[in-house]
Coordinates of C-alpha atoms and ligand atoms in Angstrom, one line a residue:
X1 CA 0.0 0.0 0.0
X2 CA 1.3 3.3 -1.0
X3 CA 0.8 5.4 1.7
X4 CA 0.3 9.4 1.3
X5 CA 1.0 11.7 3.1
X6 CA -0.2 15.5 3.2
X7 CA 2.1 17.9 3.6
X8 CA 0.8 21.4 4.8
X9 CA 3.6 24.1 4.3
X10 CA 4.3 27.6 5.7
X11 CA 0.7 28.8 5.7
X12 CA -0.3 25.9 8.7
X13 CA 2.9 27.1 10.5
X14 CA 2.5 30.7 11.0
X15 CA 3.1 31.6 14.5
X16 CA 4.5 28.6 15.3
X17 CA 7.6 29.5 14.1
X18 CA 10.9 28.5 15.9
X19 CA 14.2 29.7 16.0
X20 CA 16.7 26.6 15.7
X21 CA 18.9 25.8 18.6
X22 CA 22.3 25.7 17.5
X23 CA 25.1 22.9 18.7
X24 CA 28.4 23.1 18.9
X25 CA 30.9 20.7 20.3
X26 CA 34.7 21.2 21.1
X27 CA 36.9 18.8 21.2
X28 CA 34.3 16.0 22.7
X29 CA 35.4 12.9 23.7
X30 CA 33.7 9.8 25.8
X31 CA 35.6 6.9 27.2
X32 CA 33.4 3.7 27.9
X33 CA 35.1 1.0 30.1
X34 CA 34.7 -2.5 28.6
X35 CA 35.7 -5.1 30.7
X36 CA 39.3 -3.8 31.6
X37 CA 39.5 -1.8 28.3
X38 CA 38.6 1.6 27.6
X39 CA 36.9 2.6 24.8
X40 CA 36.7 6.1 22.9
X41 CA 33.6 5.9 21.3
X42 CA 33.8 9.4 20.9
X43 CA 37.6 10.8 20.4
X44 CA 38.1 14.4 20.2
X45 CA 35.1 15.7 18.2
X46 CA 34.6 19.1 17.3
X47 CA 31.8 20.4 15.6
X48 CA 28.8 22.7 14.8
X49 CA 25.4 22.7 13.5
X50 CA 23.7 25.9 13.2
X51 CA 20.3 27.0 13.7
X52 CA 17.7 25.9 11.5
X53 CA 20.7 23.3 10.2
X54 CA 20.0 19.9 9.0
X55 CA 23.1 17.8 9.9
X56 CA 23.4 13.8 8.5
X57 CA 26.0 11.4 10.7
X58 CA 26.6 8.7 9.0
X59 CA 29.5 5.5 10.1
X60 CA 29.2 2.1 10.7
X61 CA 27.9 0.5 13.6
X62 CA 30.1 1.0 16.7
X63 CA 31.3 4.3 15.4
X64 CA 30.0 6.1 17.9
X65 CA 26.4 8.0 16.2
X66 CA 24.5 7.5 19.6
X67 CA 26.6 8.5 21.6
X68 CA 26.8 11.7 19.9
X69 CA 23.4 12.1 19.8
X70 CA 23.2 10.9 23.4
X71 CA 26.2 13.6 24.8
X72 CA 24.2 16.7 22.6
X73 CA 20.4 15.7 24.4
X74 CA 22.4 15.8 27.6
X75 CA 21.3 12.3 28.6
X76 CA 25.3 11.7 28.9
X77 CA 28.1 13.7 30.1
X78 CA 31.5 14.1 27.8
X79 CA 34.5 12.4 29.7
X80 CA 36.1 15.5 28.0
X81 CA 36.1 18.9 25.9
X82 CA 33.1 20.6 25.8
X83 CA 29.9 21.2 24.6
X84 CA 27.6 24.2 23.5
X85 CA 23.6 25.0 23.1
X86 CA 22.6 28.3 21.9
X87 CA 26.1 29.3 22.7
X88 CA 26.2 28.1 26.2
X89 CA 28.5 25.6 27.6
X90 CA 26.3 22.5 29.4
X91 CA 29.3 21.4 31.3
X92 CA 28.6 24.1 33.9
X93 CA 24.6 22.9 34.1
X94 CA 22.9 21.0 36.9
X95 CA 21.0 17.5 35.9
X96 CA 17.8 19.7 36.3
X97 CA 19.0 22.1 34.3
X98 CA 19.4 19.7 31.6
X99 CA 16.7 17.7 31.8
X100 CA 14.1 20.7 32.0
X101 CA 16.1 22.1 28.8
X102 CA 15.6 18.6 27.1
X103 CA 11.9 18.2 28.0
X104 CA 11.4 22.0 26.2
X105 CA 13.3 22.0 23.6
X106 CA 14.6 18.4 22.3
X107 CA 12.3 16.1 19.9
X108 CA 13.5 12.2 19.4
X109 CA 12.7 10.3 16.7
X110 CA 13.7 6.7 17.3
X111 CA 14.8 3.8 14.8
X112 CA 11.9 1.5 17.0
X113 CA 9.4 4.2 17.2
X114 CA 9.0 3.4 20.9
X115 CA 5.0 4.2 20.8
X116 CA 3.4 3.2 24.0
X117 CA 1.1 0.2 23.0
X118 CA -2.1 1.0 25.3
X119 CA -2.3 4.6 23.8
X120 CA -4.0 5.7 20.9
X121 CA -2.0 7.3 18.1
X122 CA -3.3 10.9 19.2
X123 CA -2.4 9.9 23.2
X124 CA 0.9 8.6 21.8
X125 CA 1.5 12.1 19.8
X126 CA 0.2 14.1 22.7
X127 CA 3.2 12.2 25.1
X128 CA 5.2 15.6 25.8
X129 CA 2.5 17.4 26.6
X130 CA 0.2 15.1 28.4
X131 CA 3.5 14.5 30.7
X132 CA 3.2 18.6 31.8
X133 CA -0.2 17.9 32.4
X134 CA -1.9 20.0 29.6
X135 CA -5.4 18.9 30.0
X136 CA -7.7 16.8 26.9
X137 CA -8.9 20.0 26.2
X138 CA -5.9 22.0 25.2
X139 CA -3.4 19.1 23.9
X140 CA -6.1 17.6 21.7
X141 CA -7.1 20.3 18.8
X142 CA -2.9 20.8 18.5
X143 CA -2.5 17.1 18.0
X144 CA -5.4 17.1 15.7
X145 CA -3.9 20.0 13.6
X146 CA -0.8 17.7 13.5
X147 CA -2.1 14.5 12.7
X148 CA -3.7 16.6 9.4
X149 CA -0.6 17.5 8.8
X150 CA 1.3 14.4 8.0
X151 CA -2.1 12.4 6.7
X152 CA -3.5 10.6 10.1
X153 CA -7.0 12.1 10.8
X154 CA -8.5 9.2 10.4
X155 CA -6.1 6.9 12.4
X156 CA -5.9 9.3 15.6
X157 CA -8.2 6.5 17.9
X158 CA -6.2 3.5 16.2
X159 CA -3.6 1.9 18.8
X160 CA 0.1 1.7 17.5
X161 CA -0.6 -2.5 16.5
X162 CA -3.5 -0.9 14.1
X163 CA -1.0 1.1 12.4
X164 CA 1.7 0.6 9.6
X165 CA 5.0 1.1 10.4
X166 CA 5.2 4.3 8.2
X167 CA 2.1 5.4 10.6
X168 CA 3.9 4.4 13.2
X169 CA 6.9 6.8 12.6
X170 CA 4.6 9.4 11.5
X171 CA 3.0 9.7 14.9
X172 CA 6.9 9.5 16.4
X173 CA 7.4 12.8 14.5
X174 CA 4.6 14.2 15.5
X175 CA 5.4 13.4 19.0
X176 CA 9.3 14.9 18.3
X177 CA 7.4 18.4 17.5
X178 CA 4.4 18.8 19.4
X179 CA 6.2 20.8 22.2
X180 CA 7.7 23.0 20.2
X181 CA 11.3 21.7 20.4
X182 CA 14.0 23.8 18.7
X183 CA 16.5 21.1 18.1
X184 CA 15.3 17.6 16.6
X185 CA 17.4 14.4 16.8
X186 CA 16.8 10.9 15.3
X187 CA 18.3 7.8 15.4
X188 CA 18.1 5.8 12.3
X189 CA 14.7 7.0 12.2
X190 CA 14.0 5.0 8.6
X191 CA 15.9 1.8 9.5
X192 CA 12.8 -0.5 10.5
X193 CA 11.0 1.2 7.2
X194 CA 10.8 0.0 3.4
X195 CA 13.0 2.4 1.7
X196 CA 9.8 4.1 -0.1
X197 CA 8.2 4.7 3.3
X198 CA 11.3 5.7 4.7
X199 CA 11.7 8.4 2.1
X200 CA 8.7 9.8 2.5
X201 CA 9.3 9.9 6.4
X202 CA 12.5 11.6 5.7
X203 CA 10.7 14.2 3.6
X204 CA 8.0 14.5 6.0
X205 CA 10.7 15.3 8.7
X206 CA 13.1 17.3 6.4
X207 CA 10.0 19.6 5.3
X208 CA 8.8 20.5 8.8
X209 CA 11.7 20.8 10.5
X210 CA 12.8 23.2 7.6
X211 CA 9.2 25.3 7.9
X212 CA 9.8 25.9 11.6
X213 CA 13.3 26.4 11.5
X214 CA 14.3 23.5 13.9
X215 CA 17.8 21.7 13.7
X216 CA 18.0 18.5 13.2
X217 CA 20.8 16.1 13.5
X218 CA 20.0 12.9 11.8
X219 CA 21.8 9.5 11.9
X220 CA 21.4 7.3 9.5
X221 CA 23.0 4.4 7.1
X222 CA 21.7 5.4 4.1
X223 CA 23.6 7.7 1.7
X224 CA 20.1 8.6 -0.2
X225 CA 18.9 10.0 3.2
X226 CA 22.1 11.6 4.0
X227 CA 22.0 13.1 1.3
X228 CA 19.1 15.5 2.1
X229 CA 20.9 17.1 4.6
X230 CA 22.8 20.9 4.6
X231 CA 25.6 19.0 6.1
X232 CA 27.7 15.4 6.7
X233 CA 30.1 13.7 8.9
X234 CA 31.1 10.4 8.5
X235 CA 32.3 8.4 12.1
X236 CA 34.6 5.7 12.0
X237 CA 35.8 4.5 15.8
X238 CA 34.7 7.9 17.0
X239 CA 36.2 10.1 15.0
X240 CA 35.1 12.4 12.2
X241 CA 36.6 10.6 9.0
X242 CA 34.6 12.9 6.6
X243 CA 32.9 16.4 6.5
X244 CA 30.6 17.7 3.7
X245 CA 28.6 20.8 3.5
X246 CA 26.3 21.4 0.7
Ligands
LIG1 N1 27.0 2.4 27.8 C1 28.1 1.9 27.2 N2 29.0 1.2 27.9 C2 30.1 0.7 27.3 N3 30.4 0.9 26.0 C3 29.5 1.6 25.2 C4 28.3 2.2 25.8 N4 27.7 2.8 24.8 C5 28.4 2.7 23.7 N5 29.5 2.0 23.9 C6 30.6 1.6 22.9 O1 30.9 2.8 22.3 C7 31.1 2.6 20.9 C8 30.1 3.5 20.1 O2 28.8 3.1 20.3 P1 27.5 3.8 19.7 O3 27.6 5.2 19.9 O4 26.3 3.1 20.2 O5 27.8 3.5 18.1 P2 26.7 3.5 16.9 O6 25.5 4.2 17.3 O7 27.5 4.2 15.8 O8 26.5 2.1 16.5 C9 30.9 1.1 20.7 O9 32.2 0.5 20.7 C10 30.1 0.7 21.9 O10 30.3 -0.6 22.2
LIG2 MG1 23.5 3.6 17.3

């Protein structure tokens, strides 16, 4: 089944505009102990994504994608260098700190979707926002506009196993945006798709996060979806092997 979906531009977004958060890191590294072995799986890596930047990481598995993605949500702490959001440096931040800033502004999109099972698709969407408590009342007529938006008005009762996995991730994205985030990242976020379905996920992501003006840091295997991005680094064992802008 070919699924399609509708893609409102500009004219939905209006005053939901969002500046991009920009990310820079400085010389990041993360050791992992393994056994009595230490491992970099991230060795000195500098970088940075401006606002409203769509950055691709691509590198094999083990090369150290998560945990990049992992050290710039603030889920993980760099064993050194240092890293910067909107041009301040998160080393100096309490755990509050950064979990209150992750909650606001950070969207996930996951390879495994990670919907909750006993929620509908328009509960699942609604997650960040029914987790501050916004009432049925105010969350629902947002995730409504949403689920429009990326072709789901009808499936918006439907519990994720009623839903194809292009649904699936379609709702994932929703639930990425819903709060506004100004910095989206997502992990493999085609790699349990068929490549058609992931490519209109990716455009479906690309689009919106372009209309708002969100970053987005992306990993991914694919050199087709890499391709989409304003930038690309290549890890191998933790290192940037290869940089691209476009
Ligand atoms: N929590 C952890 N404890 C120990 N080693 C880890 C941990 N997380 C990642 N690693 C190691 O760090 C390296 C990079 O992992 P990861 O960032 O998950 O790579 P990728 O996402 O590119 O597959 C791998 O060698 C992995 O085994
Ligand atoms: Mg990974």
């Amino acid at each position: 089944m070919v699924e399609t979906a509708v893609i409102k531009t500009k004219e939905s977004v209006g005053e939901n505009q969002i500046r991009g958060c920009e990310v820079r890191l400085d010389q990041v590294s993360k050791h992992y102990i393994q056994g009595k072995e230490q491992v970099a799986a991230l060795d000195k890596v500098s970088l940075e994504v401006k606002a409203g930047e769509f950055l691709a990481v691509m590198g094999a598995s083990g090369s150290g994608k998560s945990t990049l993605l992992n050290l710039v949500a603030g889920l993980d702490k760099p064993s050194q260098g240092d890293m910067f959001l909107n041009g301040r440096a998160i080393s100096g931040w309490k755990d509050k700190q950064l979990t209150l800033f992750r909650r606001q502004e950070i969207g996930f999109v996951f390879q495994l979707f990670n919907l909750i099972p006993t929620l509908s698709a328009e509960e699942n969407a609604a997650l960040p926002l029914l987790m501050v408590g916004e009432s049925r009342s105010v969350w629902q007529p947002k995730v409504s506009d949403w689920l429009k938006r990326v072709g789901l008005e009808n499936q918006r009762k439907h519990y994720p196993a009623e839903l194809s996995g292009g649904q699936m991730q379609r709702i994932a994205i929703v639930r990425a945006l819903i709060h506004h985030p100004s910095l989206i990242l997502a992990d493999e976020p085609t790699g349990n798709l068929d490549s058609k379905t992931g490519d209109q996920m990716l455009f479906i992501l690309k689009e919106i996060t372009e209309d708002l003006g969100v970053t987005l840091i992306m990993v991914t295997h694919d050199p087709m979806v890499a391709a989409y991005g304003h930038a690309l680094i290549t890890l191998k064992d933790g290192r940037i092997l290869d940089s691209a802008a476009r």
